[in-house]
XYZ file of C-alpha atoms in Angstrom:
452
model
C 0.015 -0.070 -0.014
C 2.807 2.436 0.917
C 4.549 1.684 -2.286
C 1.409 2.396 -4.365
C 0.936 5.602 -2.392
C 4.496 6.546 -3.397
C 3.990 5.969 -6.988
C 0.551 7.388 -7.346
C 1.298 10.543 -5.483
C 4.450 11.106 -7.428
C 2.433 10.576 -10.579
C -0.121 13.048 -9.280
C 2.512 15.694 -8.878
C 3.736 15.130 -12.423
C 0.269 15.006 -13.924
C -0.531 18.326 -12.124
C 2.447 20.032 -13.617
C 4.307 20.545 -10.461
C 3.377 23.961 -9.187
C 6.534 24.437 -7.256
C 7.978 27.282 -9.261
C 4.927 29.477 -9.289
C 5.993 32.437 -7.249
C 2.951 32.516 -5.105
C 4.013 29.231 -3.419
C 7.645 30.069 -2.696
C 8.268 30.996 0.956
C 11.413 33.118 1.280
C 11.821 31.787 4.863
C 12.383 28.436 3.415
C 15.812 29.612 2.122
C 17.738 29.853 5.428
C 21.538 30.228 5.587
C 22.154 26.453 5.426
C 19.710 25.910 2.486
C 20.834 28.548 0.040
C 23.542 26.760 -1.884
C 21.361 23.616 -2.060
C 18.235 25.474 -3.303
C 20.090 27.271 -6.090
C 21.394 24.020 -7.823
C 18.220 22.032 -7.059
C 15.938 24.740 -8.422
C 17.839 24.935 -11.735
C 17.830 21.054 -12.250
C 14.236 20.494 -11.329
C 12.991 23.513 -13.341
C 14.790 22.103 -16.469
C 13.280 18.677 -15.740
C 9.867 20.160 -15.422
C 10.173 22.173 -18.631
C 11.472 19.143 -20.723
C 9.612 16.135 -19.351
C 6.928 16.653 -16.720
C 4.966 18.918 -19.021
C 5.005 16.098 -21.426
C 1.789 14.690 -19.788
C -0.791 17.032 -21.409
C -4.127 17.819 -19.696
C -6.942 15.701 -20.900
C -4.624 13.230 -22.748
C -5.004 9.455 -22.521
C -1.960 9.194 -20.322
C -3.273 11.965 -18.123
C -6.706 10.283 -17.729
C -4.812 6.899 -16.945
C -2.904 8.531 -14.158
C -6.040 10.106 -12.690
C -7.678 6.727 -12.741
C -4.815 5.243 -10.930
C -4.846 7.932 -8.259
C -8.585 7.280 -7.687
C -7.759 3.890 -6.577
C -6.232 5.322 -3.377
C -7.778 8.746 -3.106
C -11.474 9.693 -3.262
C -10.248 13.167 -4.214
C -6.752 14.723 -4.834
C -6.212 18.426 -5.219
C -3.755 19.130 -8.110
C -2.864 22.571 -6.715
C -0.462 22.226 -3.861
C -1.248 23.928 -0.561
C 2.375 24.977 -0.408
C 5.738 24.175 -1.972
C 9.403 24.631 -1.149
C 12.870 23.483 -2.416
C 12.380 19.824 -1.395
C 8.665 19.037 -1.584
C 5.209 20.131 -2.068
C 2.000 19.415 -0.084
C -1.410 18.439 -1.510
C -4.740 18.044 0.215
C -6.509 14.675 -0.456
C -9.289 12.422 0.704
C -8.709 8.722 1.143
C -11.260 6.217 0.171
C -12.184 5.777 3.774
C -13.033 9.454 4.061
C -10.042 10.538 5.962
C -8.748 14.112 4.817
C -4.963 13.868 4.544
C -1.969 16.070 3.729
C 0.180 14.371 1.067
C 3.850 15.639 1.224
C 5.618 14.673 -2.040
C 9.331 15.000 -2.518
C 10.324 16.324 -5.873
C 11.612 13.602 -8.211
C 15.147 14.864 -8.849
C 16.052 16.010 -5.436
C 17.404 12.797 -4.061
C 19.732 12.263 -6.959
C 20.722 15.750 -7.140
C 21.459 16.325 -3.396
C 25.065 15.039 -3.390
C 25.900 17.241 -6.530
C 24.345 20.304 -4.778
C 26.599 19.769 -1.753
C 29.667 19.316 -3.990
C 28.735 22.451 -5.899
C 28.254 24.411 -2.788
C 31.647 23.255 -1.521
C 33.436 24.141 -4.729
C 31.820 27.646 -4.732
C 32.620 28.374 -1.044
C 36.314 27.280 -1.626
C 36.428 29.647 -4.639
C 35.066 32.509 -2.550
C 37.579 31.756 0.166
C 40.409 31.916 -2.380
C 39.400 35.408 -3.301
C 38.354 36.546 0.197
C 40.622 34.685 2.683
C 38.685 35.989 5.687
C 35.656 34.173 4.423
C 34.864 31.618 7.131
C 31.580 30.020 6.002
C 32.910 26.388 5.224
C 30.715 25.177 8.093
C 27.863 25.566 5.674
C 28.991 22.482 3.823
C 29.377 20.509 7.048
C 25.779 21.454 8.021
C 24.310 20.628 4.671
C 26.166 17.217 4.636
C 24.663 16.396 8.010
C 21.105 17.810 7.611
C 20.185 17.289 4.067
C 19.993 13.488 4.104
C 17.762 13.662 7.209
C 15.471 16.097 5.612
C 15.178 13.910 2.506
C 14.079 10.899 4.484
C 10.279 11.584 5.186
C 10.099 8.560 7.413
C 12.587 10.330 9.672
C 10.351 13.371 9.572
C 7.387 11.152 10.675
C 9.485 9.794 13.511
C 10.417 13.307 14.691
C 6.744 14.347 14.642
C 5.742 11.393 16.887
C 8.623 12.002 19.161
C 7.887 15.602 19.738
C 4.260 14.943 20.092
C 4.851 12.388 22.870
C 7.622 14.569 24.491
C 5.245 17.458 24.813
C 2.004 15.660 25.391
C 1.404 17.728 28.624
C 0.732 20.772 26.402
C -2.843 20.324 25.468
C -2.711 23.388 23.211
C -0.104 21.659 20.943
C -1.374 19.690 17.912
C 1.053 17.653 15.742
C -0.382 15.896 12.655
C -0.765 12.116 13.003
C 1.288 10.118 10.628
C -0.240 7.446 8.398
C 2.628 4.909 8.367
C 0.973 2.325 6.189
C 0.768 4.859 3.302
C 4.146 6.670 3.849
C 7.633 6.138 2.326
C 10.886 8.011 2.327
C 9.598 10.270 -0.409
C 5.992 10.460 0.303
C 4.457 11.338 3.734
C 0.696 11.031 4.420
C -0.406 12.704 7.552
C -3.456 14.058 9.251
C -4.691 17.232 7.480
C -4.661 20.336 9.811
C -5.310 23.954 8.838
C -5.243 27.344 10.574
C -3.849 30.809 10.271
C -0.154 31.539 10.337
C 1.290 32.319 13.767
C 2.410 35.603 12.699
C -1.000 36.737 11.369
C -2.253 39.005 14.097
C -5.335 40.059 12.047
C -6.405 36.451 11.721
C -6.174 35.997 15.470
C -8.171 39.100 16.149
C -10.905 38.074 13.644
C -11.109 34.642 15.280
C -10.995 35.716 18.947
C -7.522 34.290 19.638
C -5.555 35.943 22.440
C -2.256 37.003 20.806
C -0.403 37.132 24.062
C -1.567 33.604 24.935
C -0.269 32.304 21.652
C 3.113 34.071 22.075
C 3.410 32.774 25.669
C 2.511 29.163 24.619
C 4.937 29.204 21.820
C 7.648 30.394 24.112
C 6.681 27.461 26.537
C 7.007 24.991 23.720
C 10.499 25.991 22.584
C 11.770 26.507 26.082
C 10.776 22.937 26.831
C 12.351 21.719 23.652
C 15.654 23.531 24.066
C 16.342 23.595 27.733
C 14.651 20.449 29.142
C 14.550 17.968 26.327
C 17.368 19.080 24.014
C 15.304 18.004 21.013
C 14.451 21.168 18.963
C 12.196 21.786 15.974
C 14.521 24.123 14.089
C 12.293 25.531 11.299
C 9.509 27.540 13.088
C 8.868 29.989 10.181
C 5.197 31.062 10.093
C 4.212 28.568 7.454
C 5.198 25.768 9.772
C 3.399 27.011 12.876
C -0.345 27.432 12.597
C -3.066 28.580 15.098
C -6.653 27.708 15.193
C -9.370 28.178 17.758
C -11.149 24.853 18.664
C -14.944 25.315 18.015
C -15.819 22.686 20.785
C -13.639 23.996 23.629
C -12.949 27.597 22.508
C -9.168 27.010 23.178
C -6.573 28.206 20.761
C -4.257 25.399 19.474
C -0.793 25.755 18.074
C -0.281 23.304 15.118
C 3.343 22.356 14.494
C 4.304 21.205 11.015
C 7.385 20.091 9.077
C 9.344 17.988 11.398
C 12.297 17.278 9.000
C 14.905 19.429 10.668
C 15.643 18.936 14.411
C 18.791 19.573 16.409
C 19.674 17.225 19.189
C 21.575 18.930 21.996
C 24.232 17.195 23.938
C 23.890 17.249 27.694
C 26.929 19.329 28.255
C 25.939 21.849 25.670
C 22.504 22.137 26.938
C 23.650 22.693 30.601
C 25.986 25.372 29.487
C 23.292 27.090 27.392
C 20.753 26.830 30.293
C 23.239 28.586 32.707
C 24.163 31.245 30.119
C 20.544 32.155 29.670
C 20.003 32.154 33.508
C 22.966 34.597 33.632
C 21.579 36.749 30.851
C 18.242 37.002 32.557
C 19.745 37.957 35.855
C 22.291 40.319 34.267
C 25.182 38.415 35.945
C 28.050 39.402 33.680
C 30.604 37.268 35.237
C 28.586 34.127 34.494
C 27.610 35.549 31.030
C 31.420 35.584 30.371
C 32.082 32.273 31.809
C 29.451 30.299 29.932
C 29.858 32.368 26.645
C 33.423 31.210 26.625
C 32.526 27.652 27.381
C 30.274 27.849 24.313
C 33.168 28.946 22.083
C 32.783 32.740 22.012
C 36.139 33.513 23.584
C 36.826 37.328 23.924
C 33.732 37.951 21.674
C 31.315 37.052 24.529
C 29.769 40.614 24.547
C 28.861 40.221 20.793
C 27.730 36.611 21.409
C 25.405 37.767 24.235
C 23.946 40.460 21.859
C 23.447 37.911 19.068
C 21.556 35.494 21.368
C 19.220 38.149 22.877
C 19.052 40.536 19.856
C 19.559 43.349 22.430
C 22.336 45.967 22.786
C 25.111 45.403 25.219
C 23.754 48.195 27.276
C 20.468 46.311 27.514
C 22.179 43.163 28.365
C 24.047 44.765 31.242
C 21.024 46.478 32.552
C 18.834 43.284 32.290
C 17.001 42.145 29.137
C 13.761 41.758 31.051
C 13.727 45.317 32.385
C 12.514 47.023 29.229
C 11.134 46.229 25.771
C 13.127 46.832 22.558
C 12.849 50.410 21.399
C 12.971 51.504 17.787
C 16.328 53.266 18.438
C 17.741 50.074 19.861
C 16.666 48.141 16.769
C 18.444 50.627 14.572
C 21.619 50.253 16.681
C 21.458 46.500 16.467
C 21.059 46.576 12.723
C 23.913 49.070 12.162
C 26.257 47.102 14.447
C 25.412 43.866 12.725
C 26.957 45.276 9.488
C 29.944 46.940 11.320
C 30.821 43.639 13.190
C 30.321 41.241 10.313
C 33.964 39.832 10.514
C 33.566 39.176 14.207
C 30.164 37.603 13.655
C 31.636 35.406 10.988
C 34.454 34.401 13.492
C 31.886 33.612 16.124
C 29.855 31.478 13.871
C 32.926 29.546 12.817
C 33.962 28.955 16.520
C 30.867 28.074 18.318
C 29.644 24.432 18.552
C 27.563 23.306 15.412
C 24.642 22.795 17.637
C 24.464 26.546 18.214
C 23.956 27.374 14.507
C 20.374 25.995 14.171
C 19.570 27.496 17.645
C 20.556 30.895 16.421
C 18.281 30.505 13.357
C 15.489 29.229 15.519
C 15.778 32.201 17.882
C 15.632 34.584 14.981
C 12.560 33.010 13.555
C 10.822 33.050 16.936
C 11.737 36.747 17.483
C 10.396 37.554 14.000
C 7.089 36.018 15.156
C 7.051 38.003 18.387
C 7.765 41.243 16.454
C 4.821 40.511 14.103
C 2.533 39.939 17.166
C 4.058 42.894 19.098
C 4.837 40.666 21.993
C 8.688 40.764 21.857
C 10.652 40.716 24.990
C 7.626 40.233 27.145
C 8.351 39.327 30.813
C 6.354 36.020 30.318
C 8.799 34.635 27.799
C 11.755 35.239 30.178
C 9.776 33.612 33.079
C 8.994 30.519 31.064
C 12.614 30.300 30.074
C 13.708 30.699 33.629
C 11.396 27.846 34.786
C 12.765 25.497 32.221
C 16.385 26.364 32.894
C 15.700 25.772 36.741
C 14.084 22.454 36.072
C 16.723 21.341 33.554
C 19.692 22.075 35.780
C 18.052 20.559 38.840
C 17.321 17.374 36.977
C 20.896 17.293 35.807
C 22.258 17.859 39.325
C 20.059 15.103 40.853
C 21.218 12.679 38.128
C 24.802 13.286 39.154
C 24.315 13.075 42.944
C 24.433 9.819 44.894
C 23.437 11.341 48.214
C 19.650 11.169 49.142
C 20.253 14.265 51.217
C 21.850 16.232 48.421
C 19.066 15.239 45.974
C 16.463 16.431 48.548
C 18.327 19.671 48.904
C 18.401 20.253 45.149
C 14.655 19.542 44.909
C 13.883 21.994 47.730
C 16.066 24.706 46.121
C 14.226 23.938 42.787
C 10.781 24.237 44.427
C 11.694 27.542 46.125
C 13.123 29.092 42.914
C 9.928 28.071 40.933
C 7.794 29.454 43.698
C 9.660 32.739 43.617
C 9.101 32.916 39.822
C 5.386 32.212 40.323
C 5.136 34.890 42.972
C 6.972 37.442 40.641
C 4.578 36.498 37.891
C 1.566 37.059 40.114
C 2.894 40.415 41.114
C 3.198 41.422 37.401
C -0.234 40.183 36.654
C -1.574 42.239 39.585
C 0.359 45.246 38.411
C -1.059 45.096 35.069
C -4.715 44.291 35.883
C -7.612 46.366 37.056
C -7.928 44.250 40.191
C -4.185 44.863 40.898
C -4.677 48.667 40.470
C -7.615 48.637 42.817
C -5.575 46.665 45.442
C -2.600 48.917 45.195
C -4.853 51.988 45.376
C -6.643 50.586 48.533
C -3.231 49.839 50.201
C -2.120 53.300 49.396
C -5.034 54.868 51.035
C -4.745 52.628 54.077
C -1.145 53.616 54.325
C -1.911 57.388 54.101
C -4.711 57.060 56.657
C -2.520 55.408 59.151
C -0.394 58.437 59.262
């Protein structure tokens, strides 16, 4: 059955004319730093293939009708026009014979064979650039492509990632991950539960559908803090096309739908602990620990720049405390101008930090873009959620390394007190910003003045 699904779905893509290269389906977010070289070569090859062979199945011809009849054996309906397309695959909506509505992700025919040539071409081009510009330090792009591309090309691996993250984050009832239909999936075709919603950066959609923007931003922060700090298994492509939101008609709750599970980063325990402690130091504005853990993560003497890159804040804001004030327009301008001025140092940093950090930096940038679109950037709740996850992660690690029952109890008590302090602070912030809080503060103020 899976083999038939693979064959028929691929034929469907061919018969429909493969809409990949219509501009309305291209998502610029899909061409991240690591994907650029791959996409250039792959696009050229597949476009040529489309122009010379795939169009050879004319609409209404006998061959076209035959392919359609074959597709009908598996699908009750199959939409020719893809819902979306990128450099590796395109997704079609279909209905199986048993009535289930599915999303059919189909890998483009030439991608698998072309991938090794793409990487070789990228390597040659980067070597040529380095010969011309000796300071060019982006050879790590090739290493990342060699590691990540084979994983992204294996749709069964994507299915396993989807199931793993769904199980890992099962306590978050607002998270929805499409169910995988294994009996109909192969390495090149993935059939999954069809889910739809508005893009996570579409504030207007949320307002029209009565979805709380701050709640979505807060829950998205919870998801990624849990993935990064607690589990060390991180979905690294959270661009708006891969993160949807929808209000459940039955419960009225807003759901976050996480799609495209091909690219994940697995963090080593030592890296994860250093990263946790670095963020704890950044939130507390503890500059000594910021320097210590930045150096441990490969930043060396460039630790101030590294801190600014991680937080997307100025060094002045980092020293003052990144949770003390939101990003201002002038600070944004300062950050952009400094990014251009410090490009050689940024390049050096990217070359020196552990490879695990590269996809995390990309993930941080994508999440920040969503927060900016929703106007929730640098809210206190995001830092509080990060703090909770860091405390839990470090405490779990410390308990695992301790053989003393007394010491483990001591760690658990410290963890509970720290989490309680965060909850108390969060309550204070809520009261401060609510009408009830203003009334309580005013009442206490009157009582104070009447006493004197």
